[in-house]
mmCIF file of C-alpha atoms in Angstrom:
data_model
loop_
_atom_site.group_PDB
_atom_site.id
_atom_site.type_symbol
_atom_site.label_atom_id
_atom_site.label_comp_id
_atom_site.label_asym_id
_atom_site.label_seq_id
_atom_site.Cartn_x
_atom_site.Cartn_y
_atom_site.Cartn_z
ATOM 1 C CA GLY A 83 0.128 -0.502 0.053
ATOM 2 C CA ALA A 84 1.193 3.383 -0.285
ATOM 3 C CA VAL A 85 3.435 4.603 2.244
ATOM 4 C CA VAL A 86 4.434 7.901 3.623
ATOM 5 C CA SER A 87 7.494 8.284 5.619
ATOM 6 C CA GLN A 88 7.679 10.898 8.052
ATOM 7 C CA HIS A 89 11.208 12.247 9.858
ATOM 8 C CA PRO A 90 12.196 12.780 12.703
ATOM 9 C CA SER A 91 9.296 11.414 14.860
ATOM 10 C CA ARG A 92 10.320 13.449 17.941
ATOM 11 C CA VAL A 93 12.248 16.512 18.194
ATOM 12 C CA ILE A 94 13.322 18.354 20.954
ATOM 13 C CA CYS A 95 14.825 21.890 20.058
ATOM 14 C CA LYS A 96 15.697 25.450 21.790
ATOM 15 C CA SER A 97 13.543 28.348 21.419
ATOM 16 C CA GLY A 98 14.748 30.692 17.943
ATOM 17 C CA THR A 99 16.213 27.500 16.396
ATOM 18 C CA SER A 100 14.684 25.950 13.194
ATOM 19 C CA VAL A 101 13.539 22.371 12.404
ATOM 20 C CA LYS A 102 12.959 20.676 8.971
ATOM 21 C CA ILE A 103 10.259 17.840 9.109
ATOM 22 C CA GLU A 104 10.490 15.795 5.983
ATOM 23 C CA CYS A 105 8.003 13.372 4.572
ATOM 24 C CA ARG A 106 8.550 11.033 1.752
ATOM 25 C CA SER A 107 6.308 9.214 -0.334
ATOM 26 C CA LEU A 108 7.925 5.398 -0.737
ATOM 27 C CA ASP A 109 5.795 4.238 -3.544
ATOM 28 C CA PHE A 110 3.795 6.425 -4.827
ATOM 29 C CA GLN A 111 4.189 10.130 -6.291
ATOM 30 C CA ALA A 112 2.596 12.600 -3.965
ATOM 31 C CA THR A 113 1.221 15.498 -6.471
ATOM 32 C CA THR A 114 -0.126 17.135 -3.524
ATOM 33 C CA MET A 115 0.948 17.025 0.045
ATOM 34 C CA PHE A 116 -1.034 18.544 3.217
ATOM 35 C CA TRP A 117 0.479 19.708 6.363
ATOM 36 C CA TYR A 118 -1.870 19.055 9.845
ATOM 37 C CA ARG A 119 -0.836 20.200 13.405
ATOM 38 C CA GLN A 120 -2.762 19.043 16.220
ATOM 39 C CA PHE A 121 -2.628 20.206 19.803
ATOM 40 C CA PRO A 122 -3.241 18.084 22.727
ATOM 41 C CA LYS A 123 -6.749 17.037 22.974
ATOM 42 C CA GLN A 124 -7.451 18.863 19.962
ATOM 43 C CA SER A 125 -8.233 17.484 16.391
ATOM 44 C CA LEU A 126 -5.914 17.836 13.287
ATOM 45 C CA MET A 127 -6.132 21.739 11.699
ATOM 46 C CA LEU A 128 -4.785 21.644 8.220
ATOM 47 C CA MET A 129 -1.874 24.307 7.937
ATOM 48 C CA ALA A 130 -1.089 24.246 4.298
ATOM 49 C CA THR A 131 -1.469 22.126 1.238
ATOM 50 C CA SER A 132 1.544 22.029 -1.282
ATOM 51 C CA ASN A 133 1.480 20.836 -4.861
ATOM 52 C CA GLU A 134 4.548 19.643 -6.188
ATOM 53 C CA GLY A 135 6.546 22.772 -8.143
ATOM 54 C CA SER A 136 4.569 25.661 -6.867
ATOM 55 C CA LYS A 137 4.128 27.384 -3.969
ATOM 56 C CA ALA A 138 2.249 26.274 -0.892
ATOM 57 C CA THR A 139 -1.108 27.358 -0.082
ATOM 58 C CA TYR A 140 -1.640 28.414 3.871
ATOM 59 C CA GLU A 141 -4.559 28.392 5.746
ATOM 60 C CA GLN A 142 -5.582 31.721 7.533
ATOM 61 C CA GLY A 143 -3.702 32.144 10.476
ATOM 62 C CA VAL A 144 -0.784 30.207 9.410
ATOM 63 C CA GLU A 145 2.283 32.406 9.195
ATOM 64 C CA LYS A 146 4.313 31.386 5.585
ATOM 65 C CA ASP A 147 7.268 32.853 6.899
ATOM 66 C CA LYS A 148 7.298 30.809 10.009
ATOM 67 C CA PHE A 149 6.264 27.532 8.345
ATOM 68 C CA LEU A 150 8.299 26.776 5.497
ATOM 69 C CA ILE A 151 7.027 24.202 3.145
ATOM 70 C CA ASN A 152 8.928 22.962 0.205
ATOM 71 C CA HIS A 153 7.499 20.277 -2.312
ATOM 72 C CA ALA A 154 10.437 20.084 -4.729
ATOM 73 C CA SER A 155 10.268 16.297 -6.054
ATOM 74 C CA LEU A 156 6.727 14.308 -6.174
ATOM 75 C CA THR A 157 8.357 12.147 -3.378
ATOM 76 C CA LEU A 158 9.447 14.653 -0.859
ATOM 77 C CA SER A 159 7.554 17.627 0.826
ATOM 78 C CA THR A 160 9.567 19.512 3.910
ATOM 79 C CA LEU A 161 8.105 21.594 6.714
ATOM 80 C CA THR A 162 10.543 24.036 8.417
ATOM 81 C CA VAL A 163 9.489 25.503 11.396
ATOM 82 C CA THR A 164 11.816 28.775 11.962
ATOM 83 C CA SER A 165 12.467 30.594 14.897
ATOM 84 C CA ALA A 166 10.579 27.989 16.708
ATOM 85 C CA HIS A 167 8.760 29.262 20.009
ATOM 86 C CA PRO A 168 7.111 27.075 22.987
ATOM 87 C CA GLU A 169 3.915 27.731 21.710
ATOM 88 C CA ASP A 170 4.834 25.973 18.265
ATOM 89 C CA SER A 171 5.012 22.905 20.210
ATOM 90 C CA SER A 172 2.610 20.271 18.879
ATOM 91 C CA PHE A 173 2.044 16.959 16.783
ATOM 92 C CA TYR A 174 2.769 17.976 12.997
ATOM 93 C CA ILE A 175 1.403 15.492 10.593
ATOM 94 C CA CYS A 176 1.929 15.368 6.888
ATOM 95 C CA SER A 177 -0.913 13.683 4.736
ATOM 96 C CA ALA A 178 -0.882 13.024 0.675
ATOM 97 C CA LEU A 179 -3.546 11.950 -1.813
ATOM 98 C CA THR A 180 -2.486 8.341 -3.170
ATOM 99 C CA GLY A 181 -4.208 8.923 -6.456
ATOM 100 C CA THR A 182 -5.844 5.398 -5.715
ATOM 101 C CA ASN A 183 -9.491 4.989 -4.925
ATOM 102 C CA TYR A 184 -9.327 8.314 -3.747
ATOM 103 C CA GLY A 185 -7.277 7.497 -0.494
ATOM 104 C CA TYR A 186 -5.342 9.769 1.636
ATOM 105 C CA THR A 187 -2.152 8.231 3.636
ATOM 106 C CA PHE A 188 -0.604 9.457 6.911
ATOM 107 C CA GLY A 189 2.850 10.023 7.804
ATOM 108 C CA SER A 190 3.652 8.854 11.538
ATOM 109 C CA GLY A 191 3.735 12.339 12.791
ATOM 110 C CA THR A 192 6.160 14.320 14.278
ATOM 111 C CA ARG A 193 6.343 15.800 18.035
ATOM 112 C CA LEU A 194 7.938 19.052 18.530
ATOM 113 C CA THR A 195 8.652 20.562 21.681
ATOM 114 C CA VAL A 196 10.344 23.569 21.811
ATOM 115 C CA VAL A 197 11.969 24.368 25.284
ATOM 116 C CA ARG B 296 -20.547 26.805 14.699
ATOM 117 C CA LYS B 297 -17.691 24.282 13.475
ATOM 118 C CA GLU B 298 -17.817 22.625 10.334
ATOM 119 C CA VAL B 299 -17.709 19.107 11.584
ATOM 120 C CA GLU B 300 -18.905 18.500 14.991
ATOM 121 C CA GLN B 301 -18.617 15.516 17.408
ATOM 122 C CA ASP B 302 -19.319 14.874 20.987
ATOM 123 C CA PRO B 303 -15.862 14.608 22.594
ATOM 124 C CA GLY B 304 -17.171 11.835 25.021
ATOM 125 C CA PRO B 305 -14.990 9.717 26.449
ATOM 126 C CA PHE B 306 -17.675 7.098 25.951
ATOM 127 C CA ASN B 307 -16.853 4.515 28.548
ATOM 128 C CA VAL B 308 -18.413 1.009 27.448
ATOM 129 C CA PRO B 309 -18.199 -2.354 28.888
ATOM 130 C CA GLU B 310 -16.707 -5.143 26.253
ATOM 131 C CA GLY B 311 -19.117 -6.777 23.881
ATOM 132 C CA ALA B 312 -21.529 -3.444 24.227
ATOM 133 C CA THR B 313 -22.673 -1.828 21.154
ATOM 134 C CA VAL B 314 -21.533 2.105 20.539
ATOM 135 C CA ALA B 315 -22.773 4.428 18.297
ATOM 136 C CA PHE B 316 -21.208 8.119 17.328
ATOM 137 C CA ASN B 317 -22.676 10.956 15.382
ATOM 138 C CA CYS B 318 -21.183 13.655 13.447
ATOM 139 C CA THR B 319 -22.616 16.560 12.075
ATOM 140 C CA TYR B 320 -21.430 18.622 9.244
ATOM 141 C CA SER B 321 -22.287 22.401 8.216
ATOM 142 C CA ASN B 322 -21.225 22.387 4.532
ATOM 143 C CA SER B 323 -24.086 20.924 2.336
ATOM 144 C CA ALA B 324 -22.065 20.704 -0.314
ATOM 145 C CA SER B 325 -19.486 18.268 1.160
ATOM 146 C CA GLN B 326 -18.891 15.267 -1.011
ATOM 147 C CA SER B 327 -17.223 12.807 0.735
ATOM 148 C CA PHE B 328 -17.009 11.468 4.238
ATOM 149 C CA PHE B 329 -14.830 9.146 6.374
ATOM 150 C CA TRP B 330 -14.142 7.715 9.965
ATOM 151 C CA TYR B 331 -10.763 7.810 11.154
ATOM 152 C CA ARG B 332 -9.318 5.993 14.033
ATOM 153 C CA GLN B 333 -6.434 7.603 15.906
ATOM 154 C CA ASP B 334 -4.616 6.245 19.035
ATOM 155 C CA CYS B 335 -2.779 8.192 21.509
ATOM 156 C CA ARG B 336 0.254 10.002 20.048
ATOM 157 C CA LYS B 337 -0.007 8.224 16.573
ATOM 158 C CA GLU B 338 -1.218 9.270 13.158
ATOM 159 C CA PRO B 339 -4.981 8.788 12.142
ATOM 160 C CA LYS B 340 -5.520 5.716 10.261
ATOM 161 C CA LEU B 341 -8.526 5.202 7.939
ATOM 162 C CA LEU B 342 -10.992 3.380 9.373
ATOM 163 C CA MET B 343 -13.570 3.251 6.585
ATOM 164 C CA SER B 344 -15.400 5.837 4.054
ATOM 165 C CA VAL B 345 -18.859 6.689 4.477
ATOM 166 C CA TYR B 346 -21.197 5.847 1.495
ATOM 167 C CA SER B 347 -24.218 7.378 0.683
ATOM 168 C CA SER B 348 -26.181 3.622 0.720
ATOM 169 C CA GLY B 349 -24.464 3.052 4.081
ATOM 170 C CA ASN B 350 -21.751 0.440 4.592
ATOM 171 C CA GLU B 351 -20.589 -2.168 7.118
ATOM 172 C CA ASP B 352 -17.235 -3.758 7.705
ATOM 173 C CA GLY B 353 -17.170 -6.488 10.272
ATOM 174 C CA ARG B 354 -18.476 -4.812 13.227
ATOM 175 C CA PHE B 355 -18.332 -1.492 12.204
ATOM 176 C CA THR B 356 -21.303 0.015 10.272
ATOM 177 C CA ALA B 357 -21.545 3.744 8.974
ATOM 178 C CA GLN B 358 -24.335 5.388 7.730
ATOM 179 C CA LEU B 359 -24.954 8.823 5.903
ATOM 180 C CA ASN B 360 -27.979 11.031 6.354
ATOM 181 C CA ARG B 361 -27.675 13.889 3.670
ATOM 182 C CA ALA B 362 -30.580 15.583 4.528
ATOM 183 C CA SER B 363 -29.691 15.977 7.870
ATOM 184 C CA GLN B 364 -26.080 16.263 7.452
ATOM 185 C CA TYR B 365 -25.011 14.093 9.937
ATOM 186 C CA ILE B 366 -22.823 10.855 9.818
ATOM 187 C CA SER B 367 -22.888 7.816 12.194
ATOM 188 C CA LEU B 368 -20.578 4.998 12.938
ATOM 189 C CA LEU B 369 -21.796 1.814 14.859
ATOM 190 C CA ILE B 370 -19.250 -0.360 16.406
ATOM 191 C CA ARG B 371 -20.653 -4.025 17.779
ATOM 192 C CA ASP B 372 -19.492 -6.227 19.777
ATOM 193 C CA SER B 373 -16.740 -3.874 21.284
ATOM 194 C CA LYS B 374 -13.443 -4.805 21.682
ATOM 195 C CA LEU B 375 -10.848 -3.659 24.340
ATOM 196 C CA SER B 376 -8.585 -3.164 21.139
ATOM 197 C CA ASP B 377 -11.143 -0.622 20.189
ATOM 198 C CA SER B 378 -10.406 1.964 22.527
ATOM 199 C CA ALA B 379 -9.304 5.030 20.741
ATOM 200 C CA THR B 380 -10.307 8.340 19.588
ATOM 201 C CA TYR B 381 -12.765 8.385 16.350
ATOM 202 C CA LEU B 382 -12.213 11.152 13.808
ATOM 203 C CA CYS B 383 -15.253 12.191 11.562
ATOM 204 C CA VAL B 384 -13.593 13.596 8.319
ATOM 205 C CA VAL B 385 -15.369 15.451 5.588
ATOM 206 C CA ASP B 386 -13.987 16.295 2.093
ATOM 207 C CA ASN B 387 -15.287 19.569 1.107
ATOM 208 C CA ASN B 388 -13.653 20.045 -2.020
ATOM 209 C CA ALA B 389 -13.215 16.688 -4.274
ATOM 210 C CA GLY B 390 -9.839 15.913 -2.385
ATOM 211 C CA ASN B 391 -8.371 18.974 -1.828
ATOM 212 C CA MET B 392 -9.593 19.665 2.027
ATOM 213 C CA LEU B 393 -10.031 17.345 4.524
ATOM 214 C CA THR B 394 -11.791 19.061 7.654
ATOM 215 C CA PHE B 395 -11.735 17.049 10.559
ATOM 216 C CA GLY B 396 -13.790 16.996 13.769
ATOM 217 C CA GLY B 397 -12.832 17.185 16.904
ATOM 218 C CA GLY B 398 -12.912 13.330 17.676
ATOM 219 C CA THR B 399 -15.062 11.119 19.964
ATOM 220 C CA ARG B 400 -12.944 9.398 22.744
ATOM 221 C CA LEU B 401 -13.916 5.692 23.210
ATOM 222 C CA MET B 402 -13.080 3.784 25.998
ATOM 223 C CA VAL B 403 -13.832 -0.272 26.298
ATOM 224 C CA LYS B 404 -13.351 -1.403 29.694
ATOM 225 C CA PRO B 405 -13.383 -5.287 30.857
#
């Protein structure tokens, strides 16, 4: 089946530093990748949609200069949290359209803790 | 009003019980509907799609009521392993945008 590999699974960083999260589609081409954020005891909130080779579309309230998304190839999308602050601590998950049977597949998530 | 609403629970049920969750959505133009399961600190996993005619997969039955704009999930003969958060998910834009409900937490006890 379609697999999205997300790394790292867990990261702790100091306030003010940047963190890069990678999502790779292993056995399919992910034309579109979605990035979500989930705070404790809340549901997933869409942050942005990225299409290969074009600029990402950000949801209202999500700072595009803070959450940099790059989708340079059909198998790799990255989210960089720049100048991270403790309030950015969250669970970040990517998801891709597999293109088969109209299905989505999720990465395993990245738990970011900013100290 | 949230686009997709669910009772957060928790629903505490004994093993073997039947439990049902409802979810309401506000966009009448919504096209596709899903139930996802999310275990603690894990990514969501697709449980089942929800079709207009209703569909069943083993102990799980999903139904869609477009007129009233709600979908339901019925779990029969609950197992301990069913304990999780169940997310109602609506696709409003033909594959371009999933909206997640807040999730309903289920705890199945021995």
